[in-house]
mmCIF file of C-alpha atoms in Angstrom:
data_model
loop_
_atom_site.group_PDB
_atom_site.id
_atom_site.type_symbol
_atom_site.label_atom_id
_atom_site.label_comp_id
_atom_site.label_asym_id
_atom_site.label_seq_id
_atom_site.Cartn_x
_atom_site.Cartn_y
_atom_site.Cartn_z
ATOM 1 C CA UNK A 70 -163.153 148.647 -82.576
ATOM 2 C CA UNK A 71 -161.425 145.307 -82.827
ATOM 3 C CA UNK A 72 -158.037 146.977 -82.356
ATOM 4 C CA UNK A 73 -159.190 148.406 -79.070
ATOM 5 C CA UNK A 74 -159.977 144.963 -77.596
ATOM 6 C CA UNK A 75 -156.293 144.080 -76.866
ATOM 7 C CA UNK A 76 -155.846 147.480 -75.267
ATOM 8 C CA UNK A 77 -158.920 146.986 -73.091
ATOM 9 C CA UNK A 78 -157.811 143.487 -72.170
ATOM 10 C CA UNK A 79 -154.378 144.805 -71.281
ATOM 11 C CA UNK A 80 -155.908 147.526 -69.109
ATOM 12 C CA UNK A 81 -158.067 144.993 -67.301
ATOM 13 C CA UNK A 82 -155.060 142.711 -66.877
ATOM 14 C CA UNK A 83 -152.989 145.512 -65.392
ATOM 15 C CA UNK A 84 -155.886 146.590 -63.213
ATOM 16 C CA UNK A 85 -156.286 143.013 -62.000
ATOM 17 C CA UNK A 86 -152.569 142.791 -61.324
ATOM 18 C CA UNK A 87 -152.695 146.072 -59.406
ATOM 19 C CA UNK A 88 -155.612 144.811 -57.315
ATOM 20 C CA UNK A 89 -153.816 141.536 -56.565
ATOM 21 C CA UNK A 90 -150.686 143.417 -55.515
ATOM 22 C CA UNK A 91 -152.775 145.819 -53.467
ATOM 23 C CA UNK A 92 -154.383 142.885 -51.678
ATOM 24 C CA UNK A 93 -150.891 141.486 -51.106
ATOM 25 C CA UNK A 94 -149.773 144.773 -49.584
ATOM 26 C CA UNK A 95 -152.861 144.858 -47.357
ATOM 27 C CA UNK A 96 -152.270 141.271 -46.235
ATOM 28 C CA UNK A 97 -148.585 141.944 -45.552
ATOM 29 C CA UNK A 98 -149.394 145.139 -43.633
ATOM 30 C CA UNK A 99 -151.985 143.309 -41.537
ATOM 31 C CA UNK A 100 -149.528 140.484 -40.786
ATOM 32 C CA UNK A 101 -146.753 142.887 -39.828
ATOM 33 C CA UNK A 102 -149.110 144.911 -37.627
ATOM 34 C CA UNK A 103 -150.325 141.751 -35.888
ATOM 35 C CA UNK A 104 -146.781 140.498 -35.328
ATOM 36 C CA UNK A 105 -145.763 143.901 -33.976
ATOM 37 C CA UNK A 106 -148.722 143.854 -31.580
ATOM 38 C CA UNK A 107 -147.872 140.330 -30.452
ATOM 39 C CA UNK A 108 -144.201 141.253 -30.054
ATOM 40 C CA UNK A 109 -145.097 144.257 -27.891
ATOM 41 C CA UNK A 110 -147.391 142.150 -25.711
ATOM 42 C CA UNK A 111 -144.766 139.424 -25.319
ATOM 43 C CA UNK A 112 -142.069 141.948 -24.471
ATOM 44 C CA UNK A 113 -144.218 143.515 -21.757
ATOM 45 C CA UNK A 114 -145.240 140.141 -20.334
ATOM 46 C CA UNK A 115 -141.694 138.785 -20.498
ATOM 47 C CA UNK A 116 -140.079 141.821 -18.899
ATOM 48 C CA UNK A 117 -142.703 141.787 -16.147
ATOM 49 C CA UNK A 118 -142.391 138.034 -15.629
ATOM 50 C CA UNK A 119 -138.598 138.029 -15.551
ATOM 51 C CA UNK A 120 -138.467 141.010 -13.203
ATOM 52 C CA UNK A 121 -141.065 139.479 -10.893
ATOM 53 C CA UNK A 122 -139.196 136.175 -10.755
ATOM 54 C CA UNK A 123 -135.966 137.875 -9.720
ATOM 55 C CA UNK A 124 -137.796 140.118 -7.224
ATOM 56 C CA UNK A 125 -139.615 137.169 -5.629
ATOM 57 C CA UNK A 126 -136.409 135.142 -5.388
ATOM 58 C CA UNK A 127 -134.728 138.077 -3.632
ATOM 59 C CA UNK A 128 -137.753 138.491 -1.354
ATOM 60 C CA UNK A 129 -137.575 134.819 -0.343
ATOM 61 C CA UNK A 130 -133.832 135.056 0.341
ATOM 62 C CA UNK A 131 -134.342 138.158 2.506
ATOM 63 C CA UNK A 132 -137.275 136.560 4.330
ATOM 64 C CA UNK A 133 -135.075 133.558 5.146
ATOM 65 C CA UNK A 134 -132.608 135.947 6.823
ATOM 66 C CA UNK A 135 -135.426 137.638 8.753
ATOM 67 C CA UNK A 136 -136.846 134.286 9.867
ATOM 68 C CA UNK A 137 -133.405 133.234 11.068
ATOM 69 C CA UNK A 138 -133.277 136.341 13.286
ATOM 70 C CA UNK A 139 -136.862 136.693 14.485
ATOM 71 C CA UNK A 140 -138.599 133.309 13.923
ATOM 72 C CA UNK A 141 -141.633 135.345 12.833
ATOM 73 C CA UNK A 142 -144.567 133.243 11.620
ATOM 74 C CA UNK A 143 -145.804 136.198 9.539
ATOM 75 C CA UNK A 144 -142.543 136.107 7.589
ATOM 76 C CA UNK A 145 -143.130 132.408 7.079
ATOM 77 C CA UNK A 146 -146.568 133.136 5.620
ATOM 78 C CA UNK A 147 -145.072 135.808 3.334
ATOM 79 C CA UNK A 148 -142.434 133.346 2.190
ATOM 80 C CA UNK A 149 -145.055 130.726 1.335
ATOM 81 C CA UNK A 150 -147.033 133.272 -0.706
ATOM 82 C CA UNK A 151 -143.880 134.453 -2.500
ATOM 83 C CA UNK A 152 -142.879 130.861 -3.331
ATOM 84 C CA UNK A 153 -146.341 130.108 -4.734
ATOM 85 C CA UNK A 154 -146.259 133.297 -6.791
ATOM 86 C CA UNK A 155 -142.787 132.487 -8.124
ATOM 87 C CA UNK A 156 -143.969 129.044 -9.223
ATOM 88 C CA UNK A 157 -147.064 130.537 -10.879
ATOM 89 C CA UNK A 158 -145.124 133.154 -12.861
ATOM 90 C CA UNK A 159 -142.584 130.595 -14.043
ATOM 91 C CA UNK A 160 -145.355 128.267 -15.224
ATOM 92 C CA UNK A 161 -146.935 131.132 -17.130
ATOM 93 C CA UNK A 162 -143.664 131.838 -18.947
ATOM 94 C CA UNK A 163 -143.281 128.145 -19.826
ATOM 95 C CA UNK A 164 -146.808 128.079 -21.253
ATOM 96 C CA UNK A 165 -146.078 131.212 -23.274
ATOM 97 C CA UNK A 166 -143.031 129.535 -24.810
ATOM 98 C CA UNK A 167 -145.159 126.586 -25.917
ATOM 99 C CA UNK A 168 -147.607 128.910 -27.700
ATOM 100 C CA UNK A 169 -144.992 130.802 -29.743
ATOM 101 C CA UNK A 170 -144.230 130.349 -33.423
ATOM 102 C CA UNK A 171 -141.126 129.228 -35.371
ATOM 103 C CA UNK A 172 -139.166 132.336 -34.398
ATOM 104 C CA UNK A 173 -139.042 130.994 -30.840
ATOM 105 C CA UNK A 174 -137.177 127.775 -31.646
ATOM 106 C CA UNK A 175 -134.042 128.894 -29.761
ATOM 107 C CA UNK A 176 -136.196 129.780 -26.771
ATOM 108 C CA UNK A 177 -137.953 126.406 -26.935
ATOM 109 C CA UNK A 178 -134.562 124.667 -27.079
ATOM 110 C CA UNK A 179 -133.463 126.613 -23.982
ATOM 111 C CA UNK A 180 -136.445 125.405 -21.979
ATOM 112 C CA UNK A 181 -136.265 121.835 -23.297
ATOM 113 C CA UNK A 182 -132.547 121.235 -22.820
ATOM 114 C CA UNK A 183 -132.357 123.393 -19.690
ATOM 115 C CA UNK A 184 -128.582 123.728 -19.893
ATOM 116 C CA UNK A 185 -128.536 126.102 -16.925
ATOM 117 C CA UNK A 186 -130.739 123.732 -14.866
ATOM 118 C CA UNK A 187 -133.354 126.462 -14.511
ATOM 119 C CA UNK A 188 -136.241 124.105 -13.798
ATOM 120 C CA UNK A 189 -134.335 122.041 -11.241
ATOM 121 C CA UNK A 190 -132.814 125.058 -9.484
ATOM 122 C CA UNK A 191 -136.112 126.924 -9.372
ATOM 123 C CA UNK A 192 -138.167 123.996 -8.089
ATOM 124 C CA UNK A 193 -135.573 123.182 -5.440
ATOM 125 C CA UNK A 194 -135.545 126.814 -4.299
ATOM 126 C CA UNK A 195 -139.354 126.862 -4.099
ATOM 127 C CA UNK A 196 -139.393 123.561 -2.201
ATOM 128 C CA UNK A 197 -136.837 124.890 0.269
ATOM 129 C CA UNK A 198 -138.946 128.010 0.808
ATOM 130 C CA UNK A 199 -142.080 125.932 1.390
ATOM 131 C CA UNK A 200 -140.254 123.687 3.852
ATOM 132 C CA UNK A 201 -138.936 126.665 5.801
ATOM 133 C CA UNK A 202 -142.339 128.345 5.771
ATOM 134 C CA UNK A 203 -143.965 125.288 7.402
ATOM 135 C CA UNK A 204 -141.466 124.658 10.200
ATOM 136 C CA UNK A 205 -142.731 125.133 13.775
ATOM 137 C CA UNK A 206 -141.486 128.365 15.394
ATOM 138 C CA UNK A 207 -139.424 126.370 17.919
ATOM 139 C CA UNK A 208 -137.323 124.996 15.064
ATOM 140 C CA UNK A 209 -136.602 128.406 13.502
ATOM 141 C CA UNK A 210 -133.100 129.015 14.768
ATOM 142 C CA UNK A 211 -130.054 130.544 13.094
ATOM 143 C CA UNK A 212 -127.932 127.972 11.323
ATOM 144 C CA UNK A 213 -130.787 125.644 10.392
ATOM 145 C CA UNK A 214 -130.000 123.719 7.231
ATOM 146 C CA UNK A 215 -133.156 124.948 5.447
ATOM 147 C CA UNK A 216 -132.086 128.585 5.881
ATOM 148 C CA UNK A 217 -128.571 127.873 4.708
ATOM 149 C CA UNK A 218 -129.926 125.928 1.725
ATOM 150 C CA UNK A 219 -131.912 128.950 0.524
ATOM 151 C CA UNK A 220 -128.892 131.215 0.966
ATOM 152 C CA UNK A 221 -126.740 128.774 -1.042
ATOM 153 C CA UNK A 222 -129.361 128.264 -3.776
ATOM 154 C CA UNK A 223 -130.127 131.929 -4.373
ATOM 155 C CA UNK A 224 -126.987 132.850 -6.417
ATOM 156 C CA UNK A 225 -127.449 129.782 -8.670
ATOM 157 C CA UNK A 226 -131.127 130.594 -9.162
ATOM 158 C CA UNK A 227 -130.342 134.207 -9.996
ATOM 159 C CA UNK A 228 -127.816 133.085 -12.634
ATOM 160 C CA UNK A 229 -130.426 130.718 -14.122
ATOM 161 C CA UNK A 230 -133.050 133.487 -14.223
ATOM 162 C CA UNK A 231 -130.538 135.791 -15.936
ATOM 163 C CA UNK A 232 -129.948 133.098 -18.583
ATOM 164 C CA UNK A 233 -133.709 132.791 -19.038
ATOM 165 C CA UNK A 234 -134.005 136.546 -19.572
ATOM 166 C CA UNK A 235 -131.210 136.432 -22.167
ATOM 167 C CA UNK A 236 -132.980 133.593 -24.008
ATOM 168 C CA UNK A 237 -136.149 135.716 -24.211
ATOM 169 C CA UNK A 238 -134.096 138.674 -25.413
ATOM 170 C CA UNK A 239 -132.575 136.580 -28.236
ATOM 171 C CA UNK A 240 -136.062 135.481 -29.264
ATOM 172 C CA UNK A 241 -137.276 139.084 -29.375
ATOM 173 C CA UNK A 242 -134.260 140.126 -31.456
ATOM 174 C CA UNK A 243 -134.952 137.294 -33.909
ATOM 175 C CA UNK A 244 -138.619 138.270 -34.143
ATOM 176 C CA UNK A 245 -137.605 141.902 -34.719
ATOM 177 C CA UNK A 246 -135.374 140.849 -37.653
ATOM 178 C CA UNK A 247 -138.212 138.831 -39.171
ATOM 179 C CA UNK A 248 -140.536 141.813 -38.839
ATOM 180 C CA UNK A 249 -137.964 143.953 -40.633
ATOM 181 C CA UNK A 250 -137.844 141.504 -43.546
ATOM 182 C CA UNK A 251 -141.643 141.483 -43.753
ATOM 183 C CA UNK A 252 -141.727 145.273 -43.821
ATOM 184 C CA UNK A 253 -139.266 145.267 -46.745
ATOM 185 C CA UNK A 254 -141.519 142.789 -48.570
ATOM 186 C CA UNK A 255 -144.465 145.068 -47.874
ATOM 187 C CA UNK A 256 -142.610 148.015 -49.439
ATOM 188 C CA UNK A 257 -141.717 145.943 -52.528
ATOM 189 C CA UNK A 258 -145.328 144.911 -52.990
ATOM 190 C CA UNK A 259 -146.485 148.509 -52.594
ATOM 191 C CA UNK A 260 -143.936 149.648 -55.189
ATOM 192 C CA UNK A 261 -145.286 146.925 -57.497
ATOM 193 C CA UNK A 262 -148.805 148.295 -57.078
ATOM 194 C CA UNK A 263 -147.653 151.836 -57.915
ATOM 195 C CA UNK A 264 -145.767 150.550 -60.968
ATOM 196 C CA UNK A 265 -148.750 148.540 -62.190
ATOM 197 C CA UNK A 266 -151.053 151.570 -61.837
ATOM 198 C CA UNK A 267 -148.513 153.791 -63.617
ATOM 199 C CA UNK A 268 -148.330 151.351 -66.531
#
């Protein structure tokens, strides 16, 4: 009877180890699943936000050309709405950056250093659109400096938005690599559970 006590203790020890490893696998699986869900949501939101920014910038540039030809106050109203929407979407992306984890450090650096002058270029473009959208119809003539300013700013803004999209893409690639490492850890823990049960 006494000889069986070490065996029983060993069985309980191995069972406890198996349970601990199993809990580790469950925790790792939950973490990976949550990160994958968050990554998918961020990808969708980022792709939509980036695409909408570029589309709105193009819409404003085209509206400036239409206003130069027709001096249409309805185009002015559309431009004002598009500029407000562009500002809103950009602010949403900035707030999303601030809420991300360590994997986003390169993305945070991009927004903080602003090497491509994204913030300045975007705000200037929006300001120019607002100014043009508020001019009296009598002042809406071809060659006005506000119209030319939007035409000149658009290529620089588009380049800045492309750089922003690339920064988000690098973040997503980094997050994907981290998820891959976590999945490998999950497999190792699961193999440990199987081994402990087999013993």
